[in-house]
Amino acid sequence: MGFMQRTPPQAGTAASPGGWSWLAFGLAAAILLAIGLIAAGDLGRSRAIETVNARAEDGTTLAIAVLRGELEKQRALPMILARDPDVRSALSGNSRHALDLKFASIARETRTAVIYLLDVTGLTIAASNWDEPTSFIGNDYAFRDYYLGAILKGSAEQFALGTVSQRPGLYITSRINDGDRLLGVIVAKVEFDRVEADWRALGGQIYVADERGVVLLSTVPEWRFHVEAPLDEDTQKDIRRSLQFGEAPLKPLPLAPDDDLVQSTAPTRGLNVMTRRDVPTTSWHIDMLLPIDQAIRAEQSRLQTLVALVLLLGLMLAAFLLRRRQQAAMRMLAAAQAKAELERRVAERTAELAGSNRKLVEEMAERARAQERLADTREELAKANRLATLGQVTAGVAHEINQPLAALRTYAENARAFVAGRDESAATGALGKVIGLTERIGAITETLRGFARRGNGRLEPVLLSEAVAGALMILDAPLRQAGIAPQVDVSPPGLRVLARHVELEQVLVNLLRNAVEAVESADPRPAPPLLSLGIRDAGEEVAITVADRGPGLDEAALAALFTPFRSSKPRGLGLGLVISHDIVTAFGGTLTASSRPGDGCVFTITLRKASSGSNP
């Protein structure tokens, strides 16, 4: 009998199952890659916003600290000058030119824009800019809110554009009385050019607006006197009538909300993260904008690249497995075709040999069962191979994820390497540096946060040991630089005084800093201990002494120690001890000093003791 030739079907054509498998695989891969890139882009945007927002929060905190530092320094000036005898003498009709010169000197030292004195009618009779073309002397400021506020309330603050200088600033005023009789008003104008310059170093754009949304300060000069939202007609008329901002157009800021971000059009166009915080002790709020476009693009690009690499590796492995599976199926199909062809040919050639044919059929059946067992075995091997490959994919993904964590283990790996090399000293030093650095950062952060808070005006029990420790922490660098190790008495456990924590620390820092400067000026330098801080429990009161072994003071200097603007230091303003004395007096305590030339100085703070449950 003739043998019939058959052509086996070709595998891998478009109409074959293998071709459809690859088409489905490609479609699934494209969808998976698109979903991964979109998800990575969304995650990158969220992470970039979170990172830049954290930077903006930190920058806003620093900007507030800079602004409050300038405000608190300047607010004390009018109150102190209101008690100055030269000011009262000028209001009584005596010589005023000497006061002009004094105001000019104080303004230079305190970096105050202008200091000037108004009589009861609001007329300027003395000013620090007496010799300038824009001198305030002779100008009537009775229409200004800061003058009227001081007359009615005793003190006032107003941010406004100068009618003469045409420069914006904060006017801080204090009323001057002689008993119940009004004598005049002292005014200090503060300009914030240095504050805005410090803000620019933080990056981004920063501005301060009042309760009406009018921009007062800004790192972008073009934004000044713009508004956050359009003002109603009555509010605009009131502002124009008061001349507070001159002829400023009061146009809206070039900012627009964009979901959780802010779109700016000037000075540059782009998306920004915006944080807003109230400025303590004022009716202002401060806003900080940081550009986000570049950060979003960078983070999205990084994450999308990482996701693309991981997905491509996974898809390559999946393609390899799919190819292996198709090859196995093609081999099984070829074997089945060969088996059928062989059976057909044997049947044709052995039709006359029935017995032989039955035997041959049995042999072929056994062979078929063997082929099935072989196919089962191959399938099991394929499954095992796929599981092993899946484990490799998982390990690769874990490796990619662990890459960002490698930096966190650097110090620990260094220490372990030192231990493996039996260099215990180096390992201990490395770990000690890490521990010391973290403790140091925590202590400095806690100290700065404490100094950023302001007391609420109410006395409370203050743990004396904490106040002393905080003051020493603040002066740690000056003490070490001067080579001074202060001798400090250990405070009795739980000893508390009636005070305000931050202001008590301020007094201690002031006295200790003066002591350090006194010791440094001593010639020859005395032997230790150069500085000591003592604590004595005196029943209902507690006495705190700060003693130095500096050159001391004579009787005249000691008598004028707590008089404003009188200092024994070449560049001193003579305000530190005055402010410290006022703080301690406000606590209901006393601050005294004793000294003899050559024997140093001793300052004694006496405060009321607070019981554990006291509530003043």
Coordinates of C-alpha atoms in Angstrom, one line a residue:
M1 CA 0.0 0.0 0.0
G2 CA 1.3 3.5 -0.7
F3 CA 2.1 5.9 2.1
M4 CA 0.1 9.1 2.1
Q5 CA 2.2 12.2 3.0
R6 CA 0.7 14.8 5.3
T7 CA 2.0 18.3 6.0
P8 CA 1.8 19.1 9.8
P9 CA 0.1 22.5 10.6
Q10 CA 2.5 25.4 11.1
A11 CA 2.7 26.9 14.5
G12 CA 3.1 30.6 15.4
T13 CA 0.9 32.0 12.5
A14 CA -1.5 34.7 13.2
A15 CA -4.4 32.3 13.2
S16 CA -2.7 29.7 15.4
P17 CA -3.3 29.6 19.2
G18 CA 0.3 30.7 19.7
G19 CA -0.3 33.9 17.7
W20 CA -3.4 34.8 19.7
S21 CA -1.5 34.1 22.9
W22 CA 1.3 36.6 22.0
L23 CA -1.3 39.2 20.9
A24 CA -3.1 38.9 24.3
F25 CA 0.2 39.0 26.1
G26 CA 1.3 42.2 24.3
L27 CA -2.1 43.8 25.0
A28 CA -1.9 42.8 28.7
A29 CA 1.7 44.0 29.0
A30 CA 0.8 47.4 27.4
I31 CA -2.2 47.9 29.8
L32 CA -0.1 46.8 32.8
L33 CA 2.7 49.2 31.8
A34 CA 0.3 52.1 31.3
I35 CA -1.4 51.5 34.7
G36 CA 2.0 51.2 36.4
L37 CA 3.2 54.5 34.9
I38 CA 0.0 56.3 35.7
A39 CA 0.1 55.0 39.3
A40 CA 3.8 55.9 39.6
G41 CA 3.0 59.4 38.3
D42 CA 0.2 59.9 40.8
L43 CA 2.4 58.6 43.7
G44 CA 5.3 60.8 42.6
R45 CA 3.1 63.8 42.6
S46 CA 1.7 63.0 46.1
R47 CA 5.2 62.4 47.4
A48 CA 6.7 65.5 45.9
I49 CA 3.8 67.6 47.3
E50 CA 4.3 66.0 50.7
T51 CA 8.1 66.7 50.7
V52 CA 7.8 70.3 49.5
N53 CA 4.9 70.9 51.9
A54 CA 7.2 69.8 54.8
R55 CA 9.9 72.2 53.6
A56 CA 7.3 75.0 53.4
E57 CA 6.1 74.3 57.0
D58 CA 9.7 74.4 58.2
G59 CA 10.4 77.6 56.2
T60 CA 7.2 79.2 57.5
T61 CA 8.3 78.4 61.1
L62 CA 11.7 80.0 60.5
A63 CA 10.1 83.0 58.8
I64 CA 7.8 83.6 61.8
A65 CA 10.8 83.3 64.1
V66 CA 12.7 86.0 62.2
L67 CA 9.6 88.3 62.1
R68 CA 8.8 87.8 65.8
G69 CA 12.4 88.4 66.7
E70 CA 12.4 91.8 65.0
L71 CA 8.9 92.7 66.5
E72 CA 9.8 91.8 70.0
K73 CA 13.1 93.7 69.9
Q74 CA 11.3 96.9 68.6
R75 CA 8.2 96.7 70.9
A76 CA 10.2 97.3 74.0
L77 CA 11.8 100.5 72.7
P78 CA 8.8 102.9 72.9
M79 CA 7.9 101.7 76.4
I80 CA 11.4 102.2 77.7
L81 CA 11.7 105.7 76.0
A82 CA 8.4 106.7 77.5
R83 CA 10.2 106.7 80.9
D84 CA 13.3 108.4 79.7
P85 CA 13.9 111.7 81.6
D86 CA 15.2 113.5 78.5
V87 CA 11.9 112.7 76.6
R88 CA 9.9 114.2 79.4
S89 CA 12.1 117.2 79.6
A90 CA 11.6 117.9 75.9
L91 CA 7.8 117.7 76.4
S92 CA 8.1 120.2 79.1
G93 CA 9.6 122.8 76.7
N94 CA 13.3 122.3 77.3
S95 CA 15.9 121.8 74.6
R96 CA 14.9 119.3 72.0
H97 CA 17.9 119.1 69.7
A98 CA 19.8 117.0 72.2
L99 CA 16.9 114.6 72.1
D100 CA 17.1 114.5 68.3
L101 CA 20.7 113.4 68.6
K102 CA 19.8 110.8 71.2
F103 CA 17.0 109.4 69.0
A104 CA 19.4 109.2 66.1
S105 CA 22.0 107.3 68.1
I106 CA 19.4 104.8 69.5
A107 CA 17.9 104.3 66.0
R108 CA 21.3 103.4 64.6
E109 CA 22.1 101.0 67.4
T110 CA 18.6 99.3 67.3
R111 CA 18.3 99.5 63.5
T112 CA 15.0 101.3 63.9
A113 CA 13.9 103.3 60.8
V114 CA 12.7 106.4 62.7
I115 CA 12.1 107.4 66.3
Y116 CA 10.1 110.5 66.9
L117 CA 8.1 112.3 69.7
L118 CA 4.6 113.8 69.3
D119 CA 3.1 116.4 71.7
V120 CA -0.5 116.3 72.9
T121 CA -1.7 117.7 69.6
G122 CA 0.0 115.1 67.5
L123 CA 2.8 117.5 66.3
T124 CA 6.3 116.1 65.9
I125 CA 8.8 118.0 68.2
A126 CA 11.8 115.7 68.0
A127 CA 12.9 112.9 65.5
S128 CA 15.9 110.8 64.7
N129 CA 15.8 112.0 61.1
W130 CA 15.9 115.6 62.1
D131 CA 18.8 116.3 59.6
E132 CA 17.3 114.6 56.6
P133 CA 15.2 116.1 53.8
T134 CA 12.3 113.9 54.8
S135 CA 12.5 114.9 58.5
F136 CA 9.3 114.4 60.5
I137 CA 9.8 117.4 62.7
G138 CA 6.9 119.9 62.4
N139 CA 4.5 117.3 60.8
D140 CA 1.1 116.8 62.3
Y141 CA 0.2 113.1 62.7
A142 CA -2.9 113.5 64.8
F143 CA -4.9 111.8 62.0
R144 CA -2.9 108.6 62.2
D145 CA -4.6 105.6 63.9
Y146 CA -1.4 104.8 65.8
Y147 CA -1.5 108.3 67.5
L148 CA -5.3 107.9 68.4
G149 CA -4.8 104.4 69.6
A150 CA -1.9 105.4 72.0
I151 CA -4.1 108.3 73.3
L152 CA -7.0 106.0 74.0
K153 CA -5.3 102.7 75.0
G154 CA -1.8 103.6 76.1
S155 CA -0.1 101.9 73.2
A156 CA -0.9 101.0 69.6
E157 CA 0.6 99.5 66.4
Q158 CA -0.3 100.3 62.8
F159 CA 1.3 99.2 59.5
A160 CA 1.2 102.1 57.0
L161 CA 2.9 103.9 54.2
G162 CA 4.9 106.9 55.3
T163 CA 3.2 110.1 54.1
V164 CA 6.6 111.9 53.9
S165 CA 9.1 109.1 53.3
Q166 CA 6.7 107.0 51.1
R167 CA 8.3 103.9 52.7
P168 CA 6.1 101.2 54.4
G169 CA 6.6 100.2 58.0
L170 CA 5.1 99.3 61.4
Y171 CA 4.5 102.3 63.7
I172 CA 4.7 101.3 67.4
T173 CA 3.6 103.9 69.9
S174 CA 3.4 104.4 73.6
R175 CA 1.6 107.2 75.6
I176 CA 3.6 109.4 78.0
N177 CA 1.8 110.5 81.1
D178 CA 2.6 112.7 84.1
G179 CA 0.2 111.2 86.6
D180 CA -3.2 111.6 85.0
R181 CA -2.0 114.3 82.6
L182 CA -1.2 113.4 79.0
L183 CA 2.3 114.7 77.9
G184 CA 2.7 113.1 74.4
V185 CA 3.3 110.0 72.4
I186 CA 6.6 108.3 71.5
V187 CA 6.7 106.5 68.1
A188 CA 9.1 104.0 66.7
K189 CA 8.8 103.1 63.0
V190 CA 10.1 99.7 62.0
E191 CA 11.0 98.8 58.5
F192 CA 11.4 95.2 57.5
D193 CA 13.9 95.2 54.6
R194 CA 16.4 93.0 56.6
V195 CA 13.6 90.6 57.5
E196 CA 12.5 90.3 53.9
A197 CA 16.1 89.7 52.9
D198 CA 16.4 86.9 55.4
W199 CA 13.1 85.4 54.1
R200 CA 14.6 85.4 50.5
A201 CA 17.3 83.1 51.8
L202 CA 14.6 80.5 52.6
G203 CA 13.6 80.2 49.0
G204 CA 10.2 80.5 47.4
Q205 CA 7.9 83.5 48.0
I206 CA 6.8 84.8 51.4
Y207 CA 4.3 87.5 52.2
V208 CA 2.4 88.8 55.3
A209 CA -1.1 90.1 55.1
D210 CA -3.4 91.8 57.7
E211 CA -6.9 90.7 58.7
R212 CA -8.4 92.3 55.6
G213 CA -6.0 90.4 53.3
V214 CA -3.9 93.4 52.4
V215 CA -0.2 92.3 51.8
L216 CA 2.1 94.2 54.1
L217 CA 5.4 92.5 53.7
S218 CA 6.7 90.4 50.8
T219 CA 9.8 88.9 49.3
V220 CA 8.2 90.0 45.9
P221 CA 8.2 93.8 46.0
E222 CA 5.5 93.9 43.3
W223 CA 3.0 92.1 45.6
R224 CA 3.1 94.7 48.4
F225 CA -0.3 96.3 49.1
H226 CA -2.1 93.8 46.8
V227 CA -5.0 91.9 48.3
E228 CA -5.7 88.2 48.7
A229 CA -9.4 88.8 47.6
P230 CA -11.2 91.9 46.2
L231 CA -12.2 94.3 49.0
D232 CA -15.7 95.7 49.2
E233 CA -16.2 99.4 48.4
D234 CA -16.6 100.6 52.0
T235 CA -13.4 99.0 53.1
Q236 CA -11.5 100.5 50.2
K237 CA -12.9 104.0 51.0
D238 CA -11.9 103.6 54.7
I239 CA -8.3 102.7 53.6
R240 CA -8.1 105.6 51.1
R241 CA -9.5 108.1 53.7
S242 CA -6.9 107.0 56.3
L243 CA -4.0 107.3 53.8
Q244 CA -2.8 104.0 55.4
F245 CA -1.5 102.7 52.1
G246 CA -1.3 105.9 50.0
E247 CA -2.5 105.5 46.5
A248 CA -1.7 101.8 46.2
P249 CA -4.1 100.1 43.7
L250 CA -5.1 97.2 46.1
K251 CA -5.2 94.8 43.2
P252 CA -5.7 91.0 43.8
L253 CA -2.5 88.9 44.0
P254 CA -1.6 87.0 40.9
L255 CA -2.5 83.7 42.5
A256 CA -5.2 81.2 41.8
P257 CA -6.1 77.9 43.6
D258 CA -5.5 74.7 41.6
D259 CA -6.8 71.7 43.6
D260 CA -4.6 71.4 46.6
L261 CA -1.9 73.7 45.0
V262 CA -1.7 77.4 44.0
Q263 CA -1.0 78.7 40.5
S264 CA 1.0 81.8 40.3
T265 CA 1.4 84.1 37.2
A266 CA 4.0 86.6 38.5
P267 CA 6.9 86.9 38.9
T268 CA 7.1 83.4 37.4
R269 CA 4.3 81.1 36.2
G270 CA 3.9 77.7 37.8
L271 CA 2.4 75.6 40.5
N272 CA 3.3 76.2 44.2
V273 CA 2.7 74.6 47.6
M274 CA 1.3 77.1 50.0
T275 CA 1.3 77.1 53.8
R276 CA -0.4 79.7 56.0
R277 CA 0.2 80.4 59.7
D278 CA -0.9 83.1 62.0
V279 CA 1.8 85.4 63.3
P280 CA 1.5 85.3 67.2
T281 CA 0.9 88.6 69.0
T282 CA -0.5 90.2 65.8
S283 CA -3.6 90.1 63.6
W284 CA -1.4 89.1 60.6
H285 CA -0.9 85.8 58.9
I286 CA 2.1 84.7 56.9
D287 CA 2.0 82.7 53.7
M288 CA 4.9 80.8 52.1
L289 CA 4.8 79.5 48.5
L290 CA 7.4 77.0 47.2
P291 CA 7.5 76.0 43.5
I292 CA 6.4 72.3 43.0
D293 CA 6.6 71.8 39.2
Q294 CA 10.2 70.6 39.1
A295 CA 9.9 68.5 42.2
I296 CA 6.8 66.7 40.8
R297 CA 8.5 66.1 37.4
A298 CA 11.7 64.7 39.1
E299 CA 9.8 62.4 41.5
Q300 CA 7.4 61.2 38.8
S301 CA 10.3 60.5 36.5
R302 CA 12.2 58.6 39.2
L303 CA 9.3 56.4 40.2
Q304 CA 8.1 55.8 36.6
T305 CA 11.6 54.7 35.6
L306 CA 11.8 52.4 38.6
V307 CA 8.3 50.9 37.8
A308 CA 9.2 50.6 34.1
L309 CA 12.4 48.7 35.0
V310 CA 10.6 46.3 37.4
L311 CA 7.7 45.7 35.0
L312 CA 10.0 45.1 32.0
L313 CA 12.0 42.6 34.0
G314 CA 8.7 40.9 35.0
L315 CA 7.4 41.0 31.4
M316 CA 10.6 39.5 30.1
L317 CA 10.3 36.6 32.5
A318 CA 6.7 36.1 31.7
A319 CA 7.5 36.1 28.0
F320 CA 10.2 33.5 28.5
L321 CA 7.7 31.3 30.4
L322 CA 5.0 31.7 27.8
R323 CA 7.5 30.8 25.1
R324 CA 8.6 27.7 27.0
R325 CA 5.0 26.7 27.4
Q326 CA 4.2 27.1 23.7
Q327 CA 7.3 25.0 22.8
A328 CA 6.2 22.2 25.1
A329 CA 2.7 22.3 23.6
M330 CA 4.1 22.2 20.1
R331 CA 6.3 19.2 20.9
M332 CA 3.2 17.4 22.4
L333 CA 1.2 18.2 19.3
A334 CA 4.0 16.9 17.0
A335 CA 4.3 13.8 19.1
A336 CA 0.5 13.2 18.8
Q337 CA 0.6 13.7 15.1
A338 CA 3.5 11.4 14.7
K339 CA 1.7 8.8 16.8
A340 CA -1.4 9.0 14.7
E341 CA 0.6 8.8 11.5
L342 CA 2.4 5.7 12.7
E343 CA -0.8 4.0 13.8
R344 CA -2.3 4.6 10.4
R345 CA 0.7 3.2 8.5
V346 CA 1.0 0.2 10.7
A347 CA -2.8 -0.5 10.3
E348 CA -2.5 -0.3 6.5
R349 CA 0.6 -2.6 6.3
T350 CA -0.6 -5.3 8.8
A351 CA -4.3 -5.5 7.9
E352 CA -3.8 -9.2 7.0
L353 CA -2.0 -10.0 10.2
A354 CA -4.7 -9.6 12.8
G355 CA -2.9 -11.2 15.6
S356 CA 0.2 -9.2 14.9
N357 CA -2.0 -6.2 14.6
R358 CA -3.6 -6.7 18.0
K359 CA -0.1 -7.1 19.5
L360 CA 1.0 -4.0 17.8
V361 CA -2.1 -2.2 19.0
E362 CA -1.3 -3.2 22.6
E363 CA 2.3 -2.0 22.2
M364 CA 1.1 1.3 20.8
A365 CA -1.4 1.7 23.6
E366 CA 1.4 1.1 26.1
R367 CA 3.5 3.6 24.3
A368 CA 0.7 6.1 24.4
R369 CA 0.4 5.7 28.2
A370 CA 4.2 6.2 28.4
Q371 CA 3.9 9.3 26.3
E372 CA 1.1 10.6 28.7
R373 CA 3.3 9.9 31.7
L374 CA 6.1 11.7 30.0
A375 CA 3.8 14.6 29.2
D376 CA 2.6 14.7 32.9
T377 CA 6.2 14.6 34.1
R378 CA 7.2 17.5 31.7
E379 CA 4.2 19.5 33.0
E380 CA 5.2 19.0 36.6
L381 CA 8.7 20.1 35.7
A382 CA 7.3 23.2 33.9
K383 CA 5.3 24.1 37.0
A384 CA 8.4 23.7 39.3
N385 CA 10.3 25.9 36.9
R386 CA 7.6 28.6 36.9
L387 CA 7.6 28.6 40.7
A388 CA 11.4 29.0 40.9
T389 CA 11.3 31.8 38.4
L390 CA 8.5 33.5 40.4
G391 CA 10.8 33.4 43.5
Q392 CA 13.5 35.1 41.5
V393 CA 11.1 37.9 40.4
T394 CA 10.0 38.4 44.0
A395 CA 13.7 38.6 45.1
G396 CA 14.5 41.1 42.4
V397 CA 11.5 43.4 43.4
A398 CA 12.6 43.2 47.0
H399 CA 16.1 44.2 46.0
E400 CA 14.8 47.2 44.1
I401 CA 12.7 48.3 47.0
N402 CA 15.5 47.9 49.5
Q403 CA 17.8 50.3 47.6
P404 CA 16.4 53.5 49.2
L405 CA 16.8 51.9 52.6
A406 CA 20.6 51.2 52.1
A407 CA 21.6 54.7 53.2
L408 CA 19.8 54.3 56.5
R409 CA 22.1 51.3 57.4
T410 CA 25.4 53.0 56.6
Y411 CA 26.4 53.9 60.1
A412 CA 25.3 50.5 61.4
E413 CA 27.3 48.7 58.7
N414 CA 30.3 50.7 59.5
A415 CA 30.1 49.8 63.2
R416 CA 29.6 46.1 62.3
A417 CA 32.7 46.3 60.0
F418 CA 34.7 47.7 62.9
V419 CA 33.5 44.9 65.2
A420 CA 34.4 42.3 62.5
G421 CA 37.8 43.8 62.3
R422 CA 38.0 43.7 66.1
D423 CA 38.4 47.4 66.2
E424 CA 36.1 47.9 69.3
S425 CA 37.3 51.5 69.9
A426 CA 36.4 52.6 66.4
A427 CA 33.0 50.8 66.6
T428 CA 32.2 52.4 69.9
G429 CA 33.3 55.8 68.6
A430 CA 31.1 55.5 65.6
L431 CA 28.0 54.4 67.6
G432 CA 28.8 57.1 70.2
K433 CA 28.9 59.8 67.5
V434 CA 25.5 58.7 66.1
I435 CA 24.0 58.6 69.6
G436 CA 25.5 61.9 70.6
L437 CA 24.5 63.6 67.4
T438 CA 20.8 62.5 67.8
E439 CA 20.7 63.5 71.4
R440 CA 22.3 66.9 70.6
I441 CA 19.9 67.5 67.7
G442 CA 17.0 66.6 70.0
A443 CA 18.2 69.0 72.7
I444 CA 18.7 71.9 70.4
T445 CA 15.4 71.4 68.7
E446 CA 13.6 71.3 72.0
T447 CA 15.4 74.4 73.1
L448 CA 14.5 76.3 69.9
R449 CA 10.9 75.2 70.2
G450 CA 10.7 76.4 73.7
F451 CA 12.2 79.8 72.7
A452 CA 9.7 80.1 69.9
R453 CA 6.8 80.0 72.3
R454 CA 5.7 83.1 74.1
G455 CA 4.3 83.3 77.7
N456 CA 0.6 83.9 78.1
G457 CA 1.1 86.6 80.8
R458 CA 0.1 84.4 83.8
L459 CA 2.6 83.3 86.4
E460 CA 2.9 79.6 87.0
P461 CA 5.1 77.2 88.9
V462 CA 8.4 76.8 87.0
L463 CA 10.8 74.0 87.8
L464 CA 14.0 75.8 88.6
S465 CA 16.4 73.0 87.5
E466 CA 14.8 73.0 84.0
A467 CA 15.1 76.8 83.6
V468 CA 18.8 76.7 84.6
A469 CA 19.5 73.7 82.3
G470 CA 17.8 75.6 79.4
A471 CA 19.9 78.7 80.0
L472 CA 23.1 76.8 80.1
M473 CA 22.1 74.9 76.9
I474 CA 21.6 78.3 75.1
L475 CA 25.0 79.6 76.3
D476 CA 26.9 76.3 75.7
A477 CA 28.8 77.6 72.6
P478 CA 29.9 81.0 74.2
L479 CA 31.0 79.2 77.4
R480 CA 33.0 76.6 75.6
Q481 CA 34.5 79.3 73.3
A482 CA 35.6 81.3 76.4
G483 CA 37.0 78.2 78.1
I484 CA 34.7 78.7 81.1
A485 CA 33.2 75.8 83.0
P486 CA 30.6 77.4 85.3
Q487 CA 30.2 76.1 88.9
V488 CA 26.5 75.4 89.3
D489 CA 24.8 74.5 92.6
V490 CA 22.4 71.5 92.2
S491 CA 18.9 72.7 92.6
P492 CA 16.9 70.8 95.3
P493 CA 14.6 68.3 93.6
G494 CA 11.2 69.7 92.7
L495 CA 12.1 73.3 93.7
R496 CA 9.7 75.6 91.8
V497 CA 9.3 79.4 91.7
L498 CA 6.4 81.6 90.5
A499 CA 7.5 82.9 87.1
R500 CA 7.1 82.3 83.3
H501 CA 9.5 79.6 82.1
V502 CA 10.8 81.3 78.9
E503 CA 11.2 84.8 80.5
L504 CA 13.0 83.3 83.5
E505 CA 15.4 81.6 81.1
Q506 CA 15.8 84.9 79.3
V507 CA 16.9 86.6 82.5
L508 CA 19.4 83.8 83.4
V509 CA 20.8 83.9 79.9
N510 CA 21.3 87.7 80.1
L511 CA 23.0 87.6 83.5
L512 CA 25.2 84.6 82.5
R513 CA 26.2 86.2 79.2
N514 CA 27.2 89.5 81.0
A515 CA 29.3 87.4 83.4
V516 CA 31.1 85.6 80.5
E517 CA 31.9 89.0 78.9
A518 CA 33.1 90.4 82.2
V519 CA 35.5 87.4 82.8
E520 CA 36.8 87.7 79.2
S521 CA 37.6 91.4 79.8
A522 CA 39.5 90.7 83.0
D523 CA 43.3 91.4 82.8
P524 CA 45.0 89.4 84.0
R525 CA 42.5 86.5 83.8
P526 CA 41.6 85.2 87.3
A527 CA 41.9 81.6 88.3
P528 CA 38.9 79.2 88.3
P529 CA 36.1 79.1 89.2
L530 CA 35.5 82.1 86.9
L531 CA 31.7 82.0 87.1
S532 CA 29.3 80.4 89.5
L533 CA 25.5 80.0 89.8
G534 CA 24.1 79.5 93.3
I535 CA 20.6 78.5 94.4
R536 CA 19.4 79.0 98.0
D537 CA 16.0 78.0 99.5
A538 CA 15.0 80.8 101.9
G539 CA 11.7 79.5 103.2
E540 CA 9.0 81.4 101.3
E541 CA 11.5 82.7 98.7
V542 CA 14.3 81.3 96.5
A543 CA 17.5 83.2 95.9
I544 CA 19.5 82.7 92.7
T545 CA 22.9 84.2 92.5
V546 CA 25.2 84.7 89.4
A547 CA 28.7 85.6 90.4
D548 CA 31.8 86.3 88.2
R549 CA 35.4 87.1 88.9
G550 CA 35.6 89.9 86.4
P551 CA 37.0 93.4 86.9
G552 CA 33.9 94.5 88.9
L553 CA 32.1 98.0 88.9
D554 CA 32.7 101.2 90.7
E555 CA 30.0 102.9 92.8
A556 CA 28.9 105.2 90.0
A557 CA 28.5 102.3 87.5
L558 CA 26.7 100.2 90.0
A559 CA 24.2 103.0 90.8
A560 CA 23.3 103.4 87.1
L561 CA 23.2 99.6 86.4
F562 CA 19.4 99.5 85.9
T563 CA 19.1 102.8 84.1
P564 CA 18.1 102.6 80.4
F565 CA 20.8 103.2 77.7
R566 CA 23.7 103.3 80.2
S567 CA 26.2 100.5 79.7
S568 CA 29.8 99.9 80.6
K569 CA 30.4 97.9 77.4
P570 CA 31.7 99.8 74.4
R571 CA 28.8 98.5 72.1
G572 CA 26.2 97.9 74.7
L573 CA 22.8 99.5 74.5
G574 CA 22.1 99.4 78.3
L575 CA 18.7 97.6 77.8
G576 CA 19.5 94.0 78.8
L577 CA 19.6 94.6 82.6
V578 CA 16.6 97.0 82.4
I579 CA 14.5 94.4 80.7
S580 CA 15.7 91.7 83.1
H581 CA 14.8 93.9 86.0
D582 CA 11.3 94.6 84.6
I583 CA 10.7 90.8 84.0
V584 CA 11.8 89.9 87.6
T585 CA 9.7 92.7 89.0
A586 CA 6.7 91.5 87.0
F587 CA 7.2 88.1 88.7
G588 CA 6.8 89.8 92.1
G589 CA 10.5 89.4 92.8
T590 CA 13.7 91.5 92.9
L591 CA 16.9 91.7 91.0
T592 CA 19.9 93.3 92.8
A593 CA 23.6 93.7 92.2
S594 CA 26.7 94.1 94.3
S595 CA 30.3 94.7 93.3
R596 CA 33.7 96.0 94.2
P597 CA 36.4 97.0 91.7
G598 CA 38.6 94.0 91.2
D599 CA 36.3 91.5 93.0
G600 CA 33.8 90.8 90.2
C601 CA 30.0 91.2 90.4
V602 CA 27.2 89.3 92.1
F603 CA 23.6 89.5 90.8
T604 CA 20.9 88.1 93.0
I605 CA 17.4 87.1 91.8
T606 CA 14.8 86.7 94.6
L607 CA 11.5 85.0 93.6
R608 CA 8.5 83.6 95.4
K609 CA 8.6 79.9 96.0
A610 CA 5.7 77.9 94.4
S611 CA 4.3 74.8 96.0
S612 CA 3.6 71.8 93.8
G613 CA -0.2 72.7 93.7
S614 CA 0.1 76.5 93.6
N615 CA -2.1 78.3 91.1
P616 CA -1.3 82.1 91.1

